[in-house]
PDB file of C-alpha atoms in Angstrom:
ATOM      1  CA  MET A   1      65.644  15.249-117.651  1.00  0.00           C
ATOM      2  CA  THR A   2      65.418  18.942-118.453  1.00  0.00           C
ATOM      3  CA  ARG A   3      65.346  20.049-122.048  1.00  0.00           C
ATOM      4  CA  PRO A   4      67.587  23.053-122.658  1.00  0.00           C
ATOM      5  CA  ALA A   5      66.024  26.178-124.129  1.00  0.00           C
ATOM      6  CA  THR A   6      66.975  26.781-127.724  1.00  0.00           C
ATOM      7  CA  PRO A   7      66.991  30.057-129.637  1.00  0.00           C
ATOM      8  CA  SER A   8      63.724  28.982-131.318  1.00  0.00           C
ATOM      9  CA  THR A   9      62.104  28.243-127.937  1.00  0.00           C
ATOM     10  CA  PRO A  10      61.404  31.431-125.980  1.00  0.00           C
ATOM     11  CA  ALA A  11      61.610  31.319-122.199  1.00  0.00           C
ATOM     12  CA  PRO A  12      58.251  30.509-120.622  1.00  0.00           C
ATOM     13  CA  VAL A  13      56.230  33.453-119.370  1.00  0.00           C
ATOM     14  CA  THR A  14      54.029  33.054-116.319  1.00  0.00           C
ATOM     15  CA  LEU A  15      50.537  34.513-116.408  1.00  0.00           C
ATOM     16  CA  SER A  16      47.976  35.143-113.709  1.00  0.00           C
ATOM     17  CA  LEU A  17      45.035  32.786-114.144  1.00  0.00           C
ATOM     18  CA  THR A  18      41.448  33.636-113.246  1.00  0.00           C
ATOM     19  CA  GLY A  19      38.142  31.842-112.908  1.00  0.00           C
ATOM     20  CA  ASP A  20      37.769  32.184-116.681  1.00  0.00           C
ATOM     21  CA  ASP A  21      40.693  29.753-117.014  1.00  0.00           C
ATOM     22  CA  ALA A  22      39.226  27.210-114.591  1.00  0.00           C
ATOM     23  CA  GLY A  23      37.881  24.778-117.194  1.00  0.00           C
ATOM     24  CA  GLU A  24      41.204  24.521-118.976  1.00  0.00           C
ATOM     25  CA  LEU A  25      43.028  24.381-115.639  1.00  0.00           C
ATOM     26  CA  LEU A  26      40.832  21.512-114.470  1.00  0.00           C
ATOM     27  CA  THR A  27      41.617  19.572-117.657  1.00  0.00           C
ATOM     28  CA  LEU A  28      45.356  20.162-117.172  1.00  0.00           C
ATOM     29  CA  GLN A  29      45.163  19.232-113.485  1.00  0.00           C
ATOM     30  CA  ARG A  30      43.415  15.945-114.225  1.00  0.00           C
ATOM     31  CA  ALA A  31      45.879  15.034-116.985  1.00  0.00           C
ATOM     32  CA  ALA A  32      48.849  15.791-114.727  1.00  0.00           C
ATOM     33  CA  TYR A  33      47.484  13.829-111.764  1.00  0.00           C
ATOM     34  CA  VAL A  34      46.835  10.596-113.660  1.00  0.00           C
ATOM     35  CA  THR A  35      50.396   9.418-112.947  1.00  0.00           C
ATOM     36  CA  GLU A  36      49.915  10.251-109.246  1.00  0.00           C
ATOM     37  CA  ALA A  37      46.713   8.205-109.209  1.00  0.00           C
ATOM     38  CA  GLN A  38      48.621   5.293-110.728  1.00  0.00           C
ATOM     39  CA  LEU A  39      51.429   5.609-108.147  1.00  0.00           C
ATOM     40  CA  TYR A  40      48.956   5.416-105.293  1.00  0.00           C
ATOM     41  CA  ASP A  41      46.404   3.136-106.973  1.00  0.00           C
ATOM     42  CA  ASP A  42      43.787   5.757-106.142  1.00  0.00           C
ATOM     43  CA  ALA A  43      41.592   7.397-108.778  1.00  0.00           C
ATOM     44  CA  HIS A  44      39.924   9.484-106.065  1.00  0.00           C
ATOM     45  CA  LEU A  45      42.754  11.889-105.286  1.00  0.00           C
ATOM     46  CA  PRO A  46      41.372  15.353-104.458  1.00  0.00           C
ATOM     47  CA  ALA A  47      42.976  16.868-107.568  1.00  0.00           C
ATOM     48  CA  LEU A  48      41.059  14.363-109.704  1.00  0.00           C
ATOM     49  CA  THR A  49      37.713  14.745-107.970  1.00  0.00           C
ATOM     50  CA  GLN A  50      37.707  18.537-107.606  1.00  0.00           C
ATOM     51  CA  THR A  51      34.713  20.072-109.369  1.00  0.00           C
ATOM     52  CA  LEU A  52      34.746  23.090-111.650  1.00  0.00           C
ATOM     53  CA  PRO A  53      32.871  25.285-109.110  1.00  0.00           C
ATOM     54  CA  GLU A  54      35.326  24.230-106.378  1.00  0.00           C
ATOM     55  CA  LEU A  55      38.266  25.085-108.625  1.00  0.00           C
ATOM     56  CA  ARG A  56      36.790  28.468-109.578  1.00  0.00           C
ATOM     57  CA  ALA A  57      36.412  29.301-105.873  1.00  0.00           C
ATOM     58  CA  GLU A  58      39.973  28.180-105.156  1.00  0.00           C
ATOM     59  CA  VAL A  59      41.412  30.252-108.015  1.00  0.00           C
ATOM     60  CA  ALA A  60      39.533  33.301-106.707  1.00  0.00           C
ATOM     61  CA  ALA A  61      41.011  32.803-103.227  1.00  0.00           C
ATOM     62  CA  CYS A  62      44.687  32.440-104.148  1.00  0.00           C
ATOM     63  CA  VAL A  63      47.388  33.397-106.604  1.00  0.00           C
ATOM     64  CA  CYS A  64      47.138  31.095-109.591  1.00  0.00           C
ATOM     65  CA  LEU A  65      49.888  31.233-112.200  1.00  0.00           C
ATOM     66  CA  GLY A  66      50.164  29.412-115.487  1.00  0.00           C
ATOM     67  CA  VAL A  67      52.284  28.964-118.563  1.00  0.00           C
ATOM     68  CA  ARG A  68      50.816  28.823-122.057  1.00  0.00           C
ATOM     69  CA  ALA A  69      52.479  27.390-125.149  1.00  0.00           C
ATOM     70  CA  ALA A  70      50.866  28.066-128.507  1.00  0.00           C
ATOM     71  CA  GLY A  71      47.771  29.257-126.629  1.00  0.00           C
ATOM     72  CA  ARG A  72      47.446  26.033-124.614  1.00  0.00           C
ATOM     73  CA  LEU A  73      47.721  26.005-120.812  1.00  0.00           C
ATOM     74  CA  VAL A  74      50.643  23.618-120.199  1.00  0.00           C
ATOM     75  CA  ALA A  75      51.531  24.262-116.549  1.00  0.00           C
ATOM     76  CA  ALA A  76      50.070  25.919-113.470  1.00  0.00           C
ATOM     77  CA  VAL A  77      50.582  26.421-109.747  1.00  0.00           C
ATOM     78  CA  ARG A  78      48.565  27.889-106.906  1.00  0.00           C
ATOM     79  CA  ALA A  79      49.853  29.752-103.860  1.00  0.00           C
ATOM     80  CA  ARG A  80      48.283  31.407-100.851  1.00  0.00           C
ATOM     81  CA  GLU A  81      49.613  33.202 -97.820  1.00  0.00           C
ATOM     82  CA  SER A  82      48.528  31.870 -94.435  1.00  0.00           C
ATOM     83  CA  ALA A  83      49.956  32.093 -90.933  1.00  0.00           C
ATOM     84  CA  GLY A  84      53.108  33.843 -92.166  1.00  0.00           C
ATOM     85  CA  VAL A  85      53.932  31.162 -94.769  1.00  0.00           C
ATOM     86  CA  LEU A  86      53.442  30.947 -98.525  1.00  0.00           C
ATOM     87  CA  HIS A  87      51.664  27.645 -99.182  1.00  0.00           C
ATOM     88  CA  VAL A  88      52.384  26.324-102.668  1.00  0.00           C
ATOM     89  CA  GLY A  89      50.087  23.705-104.135  1.00  0.00           C
ATOM     90  CA  ARG A  90      48.818  21.873-107.156  1.00  0.00           C
ATOM     91  CA  LEU A  91      51.906  22.408-109.270  1.00  0.00           C
ATOM     92  CA  VAL A  92      50.865  20.714-112.512  1.00  0.00           C
ATOM     93  CA  VAL A  93      52.627  20.276-115.838  1.00  0.00           C
ATOM     94  CA  ALA A  94      51.053  18.690-118.903  1.00  0.00           C
ATOM     95  CA  PRO A  95      52.414  15.158-119.360  1.00  0.00           C
ATOM     96  CA  ASP A  96      53.978  16.023-122.745  1.00  0.00           C
ATOM     97  CA  GLN A  97      55.777  19.028-121.180  1.00  0.00           C
ATOM     98  CA  GLN A  98      57.157  17.353-118.043  1.00  0.00           C
ATOM     99  CA  GLY A  99      60.922  17.570-117.718  1.00  0.00           C
ATOM    100  CA  SER A 100      61.090  20.852-119.646  1.00  0.00           C
ATOM    101  CA  GLY A 101      61.764  23.090-116.638  1.00  0.00           C
ATOM    102  CA  LEU A 102      58.248  24.497-116.309  1.00  0.00           C
ATOM    103  CA  GLY A 103      57.882  23.213-112.746  1.00  0.00           C
ATOM    104  CA  THR A 104      60.987  25.143-111.712  1.00  0.00           C
ATOM    105  CA  VAL A 105      59.789  28.287-113.499  1.00  0.00           C
ATOM    106  CA  LEU A 106      56.420  28.147-111.756  1.00  0.00           C
ATOM    107  CA  LEU A 107      57.879  27.446-108.308  1.00  0.00           C
ATOM    108  CA  GLN A 108      60.113  30.492-108.667  1.00  0.00           C
ATOM    109  CA  ALA A 109      57.204  32.608-109.917  1.00  0.00           C
ATOM    110  CA  ALA A 110      55.014  31.525-106.986  1.00  0.00           C
ATOM    111  CA  GLU A 111      57.805  32.353-104.528  1.00  0.00           C
ATOM    112  CA  ALA A 112      58.184  35.792-106.127  1.00  0.00           C
ATOM    113  CA  THR A 113      54.571  36.682-105.239  1.00  0.00           C
ATOM    114  CA  THR A 114      55.294  37.051-101.540  1.00  0.00           C
ATOM    115  CA  THR A 115      57.408  38.951 -99.060  1.00  0.00           C
ATOM    116  CA  LEU A 116      56.968  36.191 -96.483  1.00  0.00           C
ATOM    117  CA  PRO A 117      60.144  34.481 -95.249  1.00  0.00           C
ATOM    118  CA  ARG A 118      59.107  30.870 -95.871  1.00  0.00           C
ATOM    119  CA  ALA A 119      57.321  28.697 -98.420  1.00  0.00           C
ATOM    120  CA  ALA A 120      55.811  25.291 -97.717  1.00  0.00           C
ATOM    121  CA  LEU A 121      54.413  22.492 -99.844  1.00  0.00           C
ATOM    122  CA  PHE A 122      53.783  18.765 -99.702  1.00  0.00           C
ATOM    123  CA  THR A 123      53.750  15.764-101.990  1.00  0.00           C
ATOM    124  CA  GLY A 124      53.316  12.043-101.677  1.00  0.00           C
ATOM    125  CA  ALA A 125      56.284   9.987-100.517  1.00  0.00           C
ATOM    126  CA  ARG A 126      56.092   7.833-103.668  1.00  0.00           C
ATOM    127  CA  SER A 127      56.280  10.907-105.905  1.00  0.00           C
ATOM    128  CA  THR A 128      60.050  10.737-106.322  1.00  0.00           C
ATOM    129  CA  ALA A 129      60.182  13.041-109.366  1.00  0.00           C
ATOM    130  CA  ASN A 130      58.304  15.719-107.413  1.00  0.00           C
ATOM    131  CA  LEU A 131      60.615  15.293-104.420  1.00  0.00           C
ATOM    132  CA  ARG A 132      63.693  15.648-106.657  1.00  0.00           C
ATOM    133  CA  LEU A 133      62.283  18.842-108.197  1.00  0.00           C
ATOM    134  CA  TYR A 134      61.457  20.397-104.831  1.00  0.00           C
ATOM    135  CA  GLU A 135      64.847  19.504-103.360  1.00  0.00           C
ATOM    136  CA  ARG A 136      66.621  20.912-106.443  1.00  0.00           C
ATOM    137  CA  CYS A 137      64.673  24.140-105.892  1.00  0.00           C
ATOM    138  CA  GLY A 138      65.832  24.414-102.272  1.00  0.00           C
ATOM    139  CA  TYR A 139      62.954  22.777-100.387  1.00  0.00           C
ATOM    140  CA  ARG A 140      63.880  20.557 -97.449  1.00  0.00           C
ATOM    141  CA  GLU A 141      61.837  17.851 -95.788  1.00  0.00           C
ATOM    142  CA  ARG A 142      60.396  18.897 -92.419  1.00  0.00           C
ATOM    143  CA  HIS A 143      58.154  15.984 -91.536  1.00  0.00           C
ATOM    144  CA  ARG A 144      56.021  13.142 -92.858  1.00  0.00           C
ATOM    145  CA  GLU A 145      52.353  12.521 -92.308  1.00  0.00           C
ATOM    146  CA  GLN A 146      50.611   9.161 -92.626  1.00  0.00           C
ATOM    147  CA  LEU A 147      47.228   9.782 -94.284  1.00  0.00           C
ATOM    148  CA  ARG A 148      46.172   6.161 -94.458  1.00  0.00           C
ATOM    149  CA  PRO A 149      47.928   2.837 -94.976  1.00  0.00           C
ATOM    150  CA  GLY A 150      50.141   3.146 -98.046  1.00  0.00           C
ATOM    151  CA  VAL A 151      49.798   6.933 -98.360  1.00  0.00           C
ATOM    152  CA  GLU A 152      52.365   9.161 -96.707  1.00  0.00           C
ATOM    153  CA  LEU A 153      52.788  12.891 -97.323  1.00  0.00           C
ATOM    154  CA  VAL A 154      56.178  14.583 -97.240  1.00  0.00           C
ATOM    155  CA  HIS A 155      56.019  18.190 -96.019  1.00  0.00           C
ATOM    156  CA  LEU A 156      58.819  20.469 -97.232  1.00  0.00           C
ATOM    157  CA  THR A 157      59.756  24.079 -96.568  1.00  0.00           C
ATOM    158  CA  LYS A 158      62.117  26.629 -98.023  1.00  0.00           C
ATOM    159  CA  ASP A 159      63.462  29.831 -96.513  1.00  0.00           C
ATOM    160  CA  LEU A 160      62.884  32.645 -99.001  1.00  0.00           C
ATOM    161  CA  PRO A 161      65.143  35.657 -99.500  1.00  0.00           C
ATOM    162  CA  ALA A 162      63.900  38.986 -98.171  1.00  0.00           C
ATOM    163  CA  ARG A 163      61.794  40.734-100.809  1.00  0.00           C
ATOM    164  CA  THR A 164      59.762  43.867-101.151  1.00  0.00           C
ATOM    165  CA  ARG A 165      56.565  44.220-103.121  1.00  0.00           C
ATOM    166  CA  GLY A 166      56.484  46.286-106.279  1.00  0.00           C
ATOM    167  CA  PRO A 167      55.204  49.868-106.642  1.00  0.00           C
ATOM    168  CA  ALA A 168      52.165  50.848-104.533  1.00  0.00           C
ATOM    169  CA  GLY A 169      52.309  47.542-102.671  1.00  0.00           C
ATOM    170  CA  GLN A 170      51.578  45.451-105.759  1.00  0.00           C
ATOM    171  CA  ASP A 171      53.105  42.040-105.885  1.00  0.00           C
ATOM    172  CA  PRO A 172      55.111  40.904-108.927  1.00  0.00           C
ATOM    173  CA  VAL A 173      52.137  39.223-110.632  1.00  0.00           C
ATOM    174  CA  GLY A 174      49.847  42.194-110.182  1.00  0.00           C
ATOM    175  CA  ARG A 175      47.327  40.463-107.969  1.00  0.00           C
TER     176      ARG A 175
END
C-alpha cells in the first residue's frame, strides 16, 4: 500500500551515493534483505554477506542513488550500463519506509541516468511484492532461472523512452 504524499511531507529527493556512504548503505541493505532471507530460508544471500570493502568497490563502479529522510539513508538503488542495457540492482528500502513509494522513485531515477533503450533487473520468484512493484513500473518478465532447488530468479526488462544526456554529456545525476 502506498502512502500518499501530504503537504507536510516533501517529495523524496534522490542523491548520488559514494564510497563514503557505504557503511550506512550496508546497514540499510542488510535490514531490507532480512525479509528476503526469511522468504528463502537463507541467511547467506549475497546482499547479506557482502562486505564493506566489496560494497565500496561496487559503489565506485556504478551509479548508486539514495533517498535520505531526516538525514537517514532510507532507500537506495544501484545501476550500471553493460552490453547496451541498464542493469538495475539492489533496490532497497528501509523496512519502516516500505510501501511509501520510494522504490518507484528510485527505479525512475535509475532509469533517468541512461540513454540506453532497455533496463533489466531480477528478483526471486517468491518476492511477490517486488514483482508487483516492477510490473507496476513497466517491467515485464522475460525468463526464469533456477539457481538451486527452491530458488528461482525472475528476470524482467523494460523498454525505456529515448533520452539525451544533459549539458556537456553529463547524465541527470551528475556522475
